Short mmCIF file of C-alpha atoms in Angstrom, two decimals:
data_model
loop_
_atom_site.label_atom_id
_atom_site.label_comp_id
_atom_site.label_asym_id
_atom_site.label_seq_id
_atom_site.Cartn_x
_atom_site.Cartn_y
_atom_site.Cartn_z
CA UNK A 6 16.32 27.50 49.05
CA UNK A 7 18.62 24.92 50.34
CA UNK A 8 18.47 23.87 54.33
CA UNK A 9 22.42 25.50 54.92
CA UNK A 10 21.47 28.75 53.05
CA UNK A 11 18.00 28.63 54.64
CA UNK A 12 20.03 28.27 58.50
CA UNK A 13 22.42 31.03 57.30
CA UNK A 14 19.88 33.79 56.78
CA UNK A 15 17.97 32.37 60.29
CA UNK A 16 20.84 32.73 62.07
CA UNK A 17 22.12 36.18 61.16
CA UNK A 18 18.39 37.88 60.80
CA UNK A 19 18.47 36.39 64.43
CA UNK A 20 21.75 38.30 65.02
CA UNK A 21 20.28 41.24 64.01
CA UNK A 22 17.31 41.51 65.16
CA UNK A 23 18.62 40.52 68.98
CA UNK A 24 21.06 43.58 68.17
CA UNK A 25 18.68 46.22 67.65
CA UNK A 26 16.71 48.85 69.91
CA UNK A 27 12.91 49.14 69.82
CA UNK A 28 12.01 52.93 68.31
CA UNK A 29 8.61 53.21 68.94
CA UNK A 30 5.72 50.32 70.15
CA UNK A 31 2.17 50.66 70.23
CA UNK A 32 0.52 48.45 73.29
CA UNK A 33 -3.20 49.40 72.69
CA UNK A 34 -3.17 49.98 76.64
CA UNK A 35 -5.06 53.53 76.26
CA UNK A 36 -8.78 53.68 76.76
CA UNK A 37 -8.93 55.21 73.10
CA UNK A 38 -7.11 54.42 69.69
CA UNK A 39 -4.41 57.30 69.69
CA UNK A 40 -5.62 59.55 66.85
CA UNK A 41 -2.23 60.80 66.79
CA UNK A 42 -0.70 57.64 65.38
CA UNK A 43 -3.78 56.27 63.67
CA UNK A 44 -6.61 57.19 61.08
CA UNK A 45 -9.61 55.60 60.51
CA UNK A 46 -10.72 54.68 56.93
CA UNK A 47 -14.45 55.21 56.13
CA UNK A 48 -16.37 53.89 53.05
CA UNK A 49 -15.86 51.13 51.16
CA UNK A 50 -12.88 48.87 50.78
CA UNK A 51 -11.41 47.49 47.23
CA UNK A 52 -10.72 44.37 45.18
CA UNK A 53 -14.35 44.06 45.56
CA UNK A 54 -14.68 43.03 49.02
CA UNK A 55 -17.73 43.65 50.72
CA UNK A 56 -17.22 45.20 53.42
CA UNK A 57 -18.09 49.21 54.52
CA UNK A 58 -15.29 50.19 57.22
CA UNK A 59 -16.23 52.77 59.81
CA UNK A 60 -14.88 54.17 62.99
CA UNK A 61 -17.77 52.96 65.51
CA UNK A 62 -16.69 51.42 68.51
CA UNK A 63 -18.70 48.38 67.51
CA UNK A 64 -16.42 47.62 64.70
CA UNK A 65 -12.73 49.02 66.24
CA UNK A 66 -12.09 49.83 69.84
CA UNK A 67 -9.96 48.69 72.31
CA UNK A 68 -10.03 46.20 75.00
CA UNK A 69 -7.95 44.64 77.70
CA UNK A 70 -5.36 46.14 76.23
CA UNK A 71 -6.22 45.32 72.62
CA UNK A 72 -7.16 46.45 69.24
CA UNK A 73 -10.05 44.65 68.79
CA UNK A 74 -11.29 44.38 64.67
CA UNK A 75 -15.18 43.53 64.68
CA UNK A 76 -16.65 42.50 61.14
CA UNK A 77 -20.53 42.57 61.48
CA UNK A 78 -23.42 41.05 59.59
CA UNK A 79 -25.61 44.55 59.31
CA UNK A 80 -27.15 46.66 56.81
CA UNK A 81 -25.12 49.80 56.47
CA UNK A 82 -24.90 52.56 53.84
CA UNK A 83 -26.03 49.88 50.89
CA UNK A 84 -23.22 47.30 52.15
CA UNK A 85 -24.82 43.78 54.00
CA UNK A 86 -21.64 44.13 56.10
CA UNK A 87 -19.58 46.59 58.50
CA UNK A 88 -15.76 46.37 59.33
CA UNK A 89 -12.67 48.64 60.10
CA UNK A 90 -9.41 49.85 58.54
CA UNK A 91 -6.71 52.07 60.20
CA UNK A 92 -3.56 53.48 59.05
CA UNK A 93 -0.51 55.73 60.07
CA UNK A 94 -0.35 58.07 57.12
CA UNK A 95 1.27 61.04 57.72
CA UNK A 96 1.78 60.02 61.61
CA UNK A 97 3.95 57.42 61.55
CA UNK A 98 6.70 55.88 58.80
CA UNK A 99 8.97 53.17 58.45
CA UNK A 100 12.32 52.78 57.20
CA UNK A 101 14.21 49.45 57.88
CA UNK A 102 14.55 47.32 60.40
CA UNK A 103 12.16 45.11 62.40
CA UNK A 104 8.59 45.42 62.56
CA UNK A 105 6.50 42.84 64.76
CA UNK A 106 2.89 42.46 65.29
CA UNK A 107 1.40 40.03 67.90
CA UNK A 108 -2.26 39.24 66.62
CA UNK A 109 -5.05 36.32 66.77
CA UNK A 110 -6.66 36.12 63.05
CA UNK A 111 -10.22 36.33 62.47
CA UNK A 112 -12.08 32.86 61.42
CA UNK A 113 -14.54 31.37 58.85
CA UNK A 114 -14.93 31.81 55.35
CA UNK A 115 -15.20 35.02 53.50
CA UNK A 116 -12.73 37.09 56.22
CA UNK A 117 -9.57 38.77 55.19
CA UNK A 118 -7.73 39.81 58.30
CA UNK A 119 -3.88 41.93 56.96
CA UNK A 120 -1.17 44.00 58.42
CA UNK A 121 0.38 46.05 55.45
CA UNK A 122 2.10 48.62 54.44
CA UNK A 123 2.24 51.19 51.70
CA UNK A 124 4.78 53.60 50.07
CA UNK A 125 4.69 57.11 51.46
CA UNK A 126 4.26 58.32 48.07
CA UNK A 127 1.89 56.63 47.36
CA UNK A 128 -0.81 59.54 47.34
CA UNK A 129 1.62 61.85 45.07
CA UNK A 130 2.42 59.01 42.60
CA UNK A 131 -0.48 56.51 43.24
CA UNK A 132 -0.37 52.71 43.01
CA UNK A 133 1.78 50.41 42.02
CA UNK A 134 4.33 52.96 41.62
CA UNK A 135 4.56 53.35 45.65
CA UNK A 136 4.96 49.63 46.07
CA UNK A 137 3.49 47.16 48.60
CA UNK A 138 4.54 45.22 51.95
CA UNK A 139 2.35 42.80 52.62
CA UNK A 140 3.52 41.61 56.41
CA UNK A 141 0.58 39.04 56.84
CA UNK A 142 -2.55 38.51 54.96
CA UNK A 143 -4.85 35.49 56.02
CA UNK A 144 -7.98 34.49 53.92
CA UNK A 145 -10.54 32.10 56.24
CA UNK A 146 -11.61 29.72 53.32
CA UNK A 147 -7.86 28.47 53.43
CA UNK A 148 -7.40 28.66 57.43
CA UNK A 149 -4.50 26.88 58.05
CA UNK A 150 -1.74 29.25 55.84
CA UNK A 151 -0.68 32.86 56.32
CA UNK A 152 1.12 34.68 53.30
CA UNK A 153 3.86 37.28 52.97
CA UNK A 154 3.98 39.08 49.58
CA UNK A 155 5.90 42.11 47.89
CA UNK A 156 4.39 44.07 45.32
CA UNK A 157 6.31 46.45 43.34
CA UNK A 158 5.47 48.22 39.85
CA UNK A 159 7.77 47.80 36.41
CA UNK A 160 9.00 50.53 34.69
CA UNK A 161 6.02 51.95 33.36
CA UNK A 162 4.17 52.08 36.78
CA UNK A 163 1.35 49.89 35.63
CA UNK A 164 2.08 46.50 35.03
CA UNK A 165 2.64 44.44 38.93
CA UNK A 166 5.21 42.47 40.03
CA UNK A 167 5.15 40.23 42.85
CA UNK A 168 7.12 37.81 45.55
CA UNK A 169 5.19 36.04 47.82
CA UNK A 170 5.25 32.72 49.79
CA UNK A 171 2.53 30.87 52.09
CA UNK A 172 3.46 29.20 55.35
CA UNK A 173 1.58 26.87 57.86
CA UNK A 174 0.58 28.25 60.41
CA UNK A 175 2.11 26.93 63.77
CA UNK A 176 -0.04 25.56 66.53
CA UNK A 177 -0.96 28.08 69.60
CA UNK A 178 -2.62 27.31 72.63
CA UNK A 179 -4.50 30.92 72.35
CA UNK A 180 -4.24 31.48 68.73
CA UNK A 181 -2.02 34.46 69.01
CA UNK A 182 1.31 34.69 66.74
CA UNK A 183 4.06 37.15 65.95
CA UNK A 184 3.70 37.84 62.54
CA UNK A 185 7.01 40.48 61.60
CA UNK A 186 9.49 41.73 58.55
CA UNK A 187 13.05 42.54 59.19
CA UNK A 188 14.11 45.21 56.34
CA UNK A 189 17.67 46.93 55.61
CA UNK A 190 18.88 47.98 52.50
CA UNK A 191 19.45 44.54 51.05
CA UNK A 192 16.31 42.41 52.00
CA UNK A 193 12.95 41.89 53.35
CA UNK A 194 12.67 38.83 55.63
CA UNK A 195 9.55 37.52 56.70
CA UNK A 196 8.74 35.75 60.13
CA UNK A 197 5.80 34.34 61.82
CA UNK A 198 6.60 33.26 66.07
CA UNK A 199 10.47 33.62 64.66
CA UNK A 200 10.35 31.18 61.79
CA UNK A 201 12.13 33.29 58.48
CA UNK A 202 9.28 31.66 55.58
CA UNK A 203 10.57 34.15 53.06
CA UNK A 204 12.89 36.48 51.52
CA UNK A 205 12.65 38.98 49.29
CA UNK A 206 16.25 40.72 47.65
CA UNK A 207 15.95 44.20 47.54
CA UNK A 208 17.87 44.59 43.97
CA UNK A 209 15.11 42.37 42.55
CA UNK A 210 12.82 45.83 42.80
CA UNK A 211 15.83 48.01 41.15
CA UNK A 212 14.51 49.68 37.73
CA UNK A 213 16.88 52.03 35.35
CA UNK A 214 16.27 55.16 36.18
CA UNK A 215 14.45 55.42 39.08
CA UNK A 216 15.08 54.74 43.00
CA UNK A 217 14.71 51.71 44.28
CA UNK A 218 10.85 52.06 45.99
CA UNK A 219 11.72 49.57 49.08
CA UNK A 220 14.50 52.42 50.29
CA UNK A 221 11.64 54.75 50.90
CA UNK A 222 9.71 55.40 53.81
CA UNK A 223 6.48 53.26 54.20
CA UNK A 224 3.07 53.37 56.44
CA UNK A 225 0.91 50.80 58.47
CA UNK A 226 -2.28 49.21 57.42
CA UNK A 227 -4.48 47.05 59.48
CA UNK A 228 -7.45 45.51 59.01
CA UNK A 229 -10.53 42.75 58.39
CA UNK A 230 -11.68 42.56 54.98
CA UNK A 231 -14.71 40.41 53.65
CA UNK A 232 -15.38 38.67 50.52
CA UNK A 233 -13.99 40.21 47.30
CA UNK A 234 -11.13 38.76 44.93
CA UNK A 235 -9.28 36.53 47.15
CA UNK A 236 -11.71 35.73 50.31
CA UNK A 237 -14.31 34.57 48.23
CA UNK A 238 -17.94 33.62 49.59
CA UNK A 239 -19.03 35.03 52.71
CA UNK A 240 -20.28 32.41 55.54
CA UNK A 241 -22.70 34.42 57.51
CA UNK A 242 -22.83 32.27 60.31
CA UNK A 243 -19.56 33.43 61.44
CA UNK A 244 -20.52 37.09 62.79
CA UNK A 245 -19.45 38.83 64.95
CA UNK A 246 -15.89 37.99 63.51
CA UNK A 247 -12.83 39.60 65.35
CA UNK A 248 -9.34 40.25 64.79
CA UNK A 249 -7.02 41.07 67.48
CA UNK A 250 -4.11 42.84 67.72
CA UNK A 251 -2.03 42.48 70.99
CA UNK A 252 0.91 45.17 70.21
CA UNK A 253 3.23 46.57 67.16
CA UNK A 254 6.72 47.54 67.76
CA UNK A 255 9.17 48.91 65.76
CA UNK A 256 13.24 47.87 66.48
CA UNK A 257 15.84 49.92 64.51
#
C-alpha cells in the first residue's frame, strides 16, 4: 500500500469513526461478569493448545473495574494448565461499525491472549463456512507484534482463506492499548491506539452463489490460550499469567 493511499483510508476511517454513536459498551465495573451478555466456555480449547478453560474466579473475575484473564500452572481434569474463554453467543451480535477493546496482553512464552469474533451461524453451518474476525491475537514467544487476520471459507466450505497482517506494537507506559476493527459493507479496517495496520475488502470474501459471510451478524470471543499450533512451548515460570481487559464498546 502506498503512503497517499495508506493517509487516505486513515483519514476517512478517522472521519467515520469520530461520526458515529456508541450502541452498547461493556466497562467490567459490576462486581460480577454479566451472565446476560457473556458465557463461559468449559473444557478444553483447540488447535491443540493446552489449556482447560473454566469459570472459577481464579481464572476470570473482575477487578478494579476489569476483566481480569488468569492462566494457571495446576493440575486440572488431565490438563497441566487452567485458563478462561467467554463469549456473547446468542446475547450479543455485531453488524458493522466500530468495535474497540482497551486491554494489557498477557506475557512469556507459550500464552495466546485474542479478542475474536465468529459468524452467528456458525453453530447451524459450522466452521469455516461462518467465517472469522480475528481483532487481535498476540502469541508471547514473538512479544513485540500483534496480528489482525480474516478467515473466510471457499466455495466448498472446507478449504480456508485468509488476510492477515502483523504490526509492532507501540510503546505504553502501562502496557494497555486499543486494539479495534471498523466494519461497513465495503471493508474491515484494523487499528491498534488509532494506527489503521490493515485492510481487508469486503468483495474479496464474495463467492457465486452464496451471501457474502462478512454482511452477517457476528459474536465476541475473548480469551488466554496456551501452547498449541501457534504459541508453541510453554515457559512455566511465567504463572500466574494475566490478561486484562479495561472495556469493549461498540459505535454504530
Amino acid at each position: 500500500m502506498s503512503k497517499y493511499l495508506y493517509l487516505i483510508i486513515l483519514i476517512s476511517t478517522t472521519m467515520i469513526s469520530q461520526n458515529r454513536n456508541l450502541e452498547w459498551a461493556e466497562e467490567f465495573d459490576g462486581k460480577k461478569i454479566d451472565s446476560h451478555i457473556w458465557n463461559f466456555k468449559k473444557g478444553l480449547g483447540h488447535n491443540n493448545e493446552e489449556q482447560y478453560y473454566t469459570s472459577r474466579a481464579k481464572n476470570i473475575r473482575i477487578e478494579e473495574g476489569m476483566l481480569v484473564i488468569e492462566a494457571r500452572k495446576e493440575k486440572f481434569k488431565g490438563s497441566k494448565y487452567t485458563s478462561a474463554r467467554i463469549n456473547t453467543i446468542g446475547n450479543k451480535i455485531f453488524k458493522y461499525g466500530r468495535i474497540e477493546i482497551r486491554a494489557k496482553l498477557s506475557e512469556g512464552k507459550g500464552t495466546w491472549p485474542a479478542i475474536w469474533m465468529l459468524g452467528e451461524n456458525r453453530q447451524r453451518d459450522g466452521y469455516p463456512a461462518s467465517g472469522e474476525i480475528d481483532i487481535m491475537e498476540h502469541v508471547g514467544k514473538s512479544s513485540s507484534e500483534i496480528h489482525g487476520a480474516i478467515h473466510y471459507p471457499e466455495l466448498d466450505n472446507k478449504k480456508l482463506n485468509s488476510s492477515a497482517a502483523s504490526f509492532r506494537i507501540p510503546l505504553s507506559k502501562d502496557g494497555f492499548h486499543t486494539y479495534a476493527i471498523e466494519w461497513d459493507q465495503k471493508s474491515i479496517n484494523y487499528f491498534i491506539d488509532e494506527q489503521l495496520f490493515h485492510c481487508f475488502t469486503i468483495e474479496d470474501a464474495e463467492r457465486e452463489g452464496r451471501e457474502n459471510i462478512f454482511q452477517k451478524p457476528f459474536y465476541l470471543i475473548i480469551n488466554l490460550a496456551l501452547g498449541g499450533n501457534w504459541a508453541g512451548e510453554i515457559d512455566d515460570s511465567i504463572f500466574p499469567a494475566r490478561f486484562y481487559v479495561d472495556y469493549v464498546r461498540y459505535y454504530k
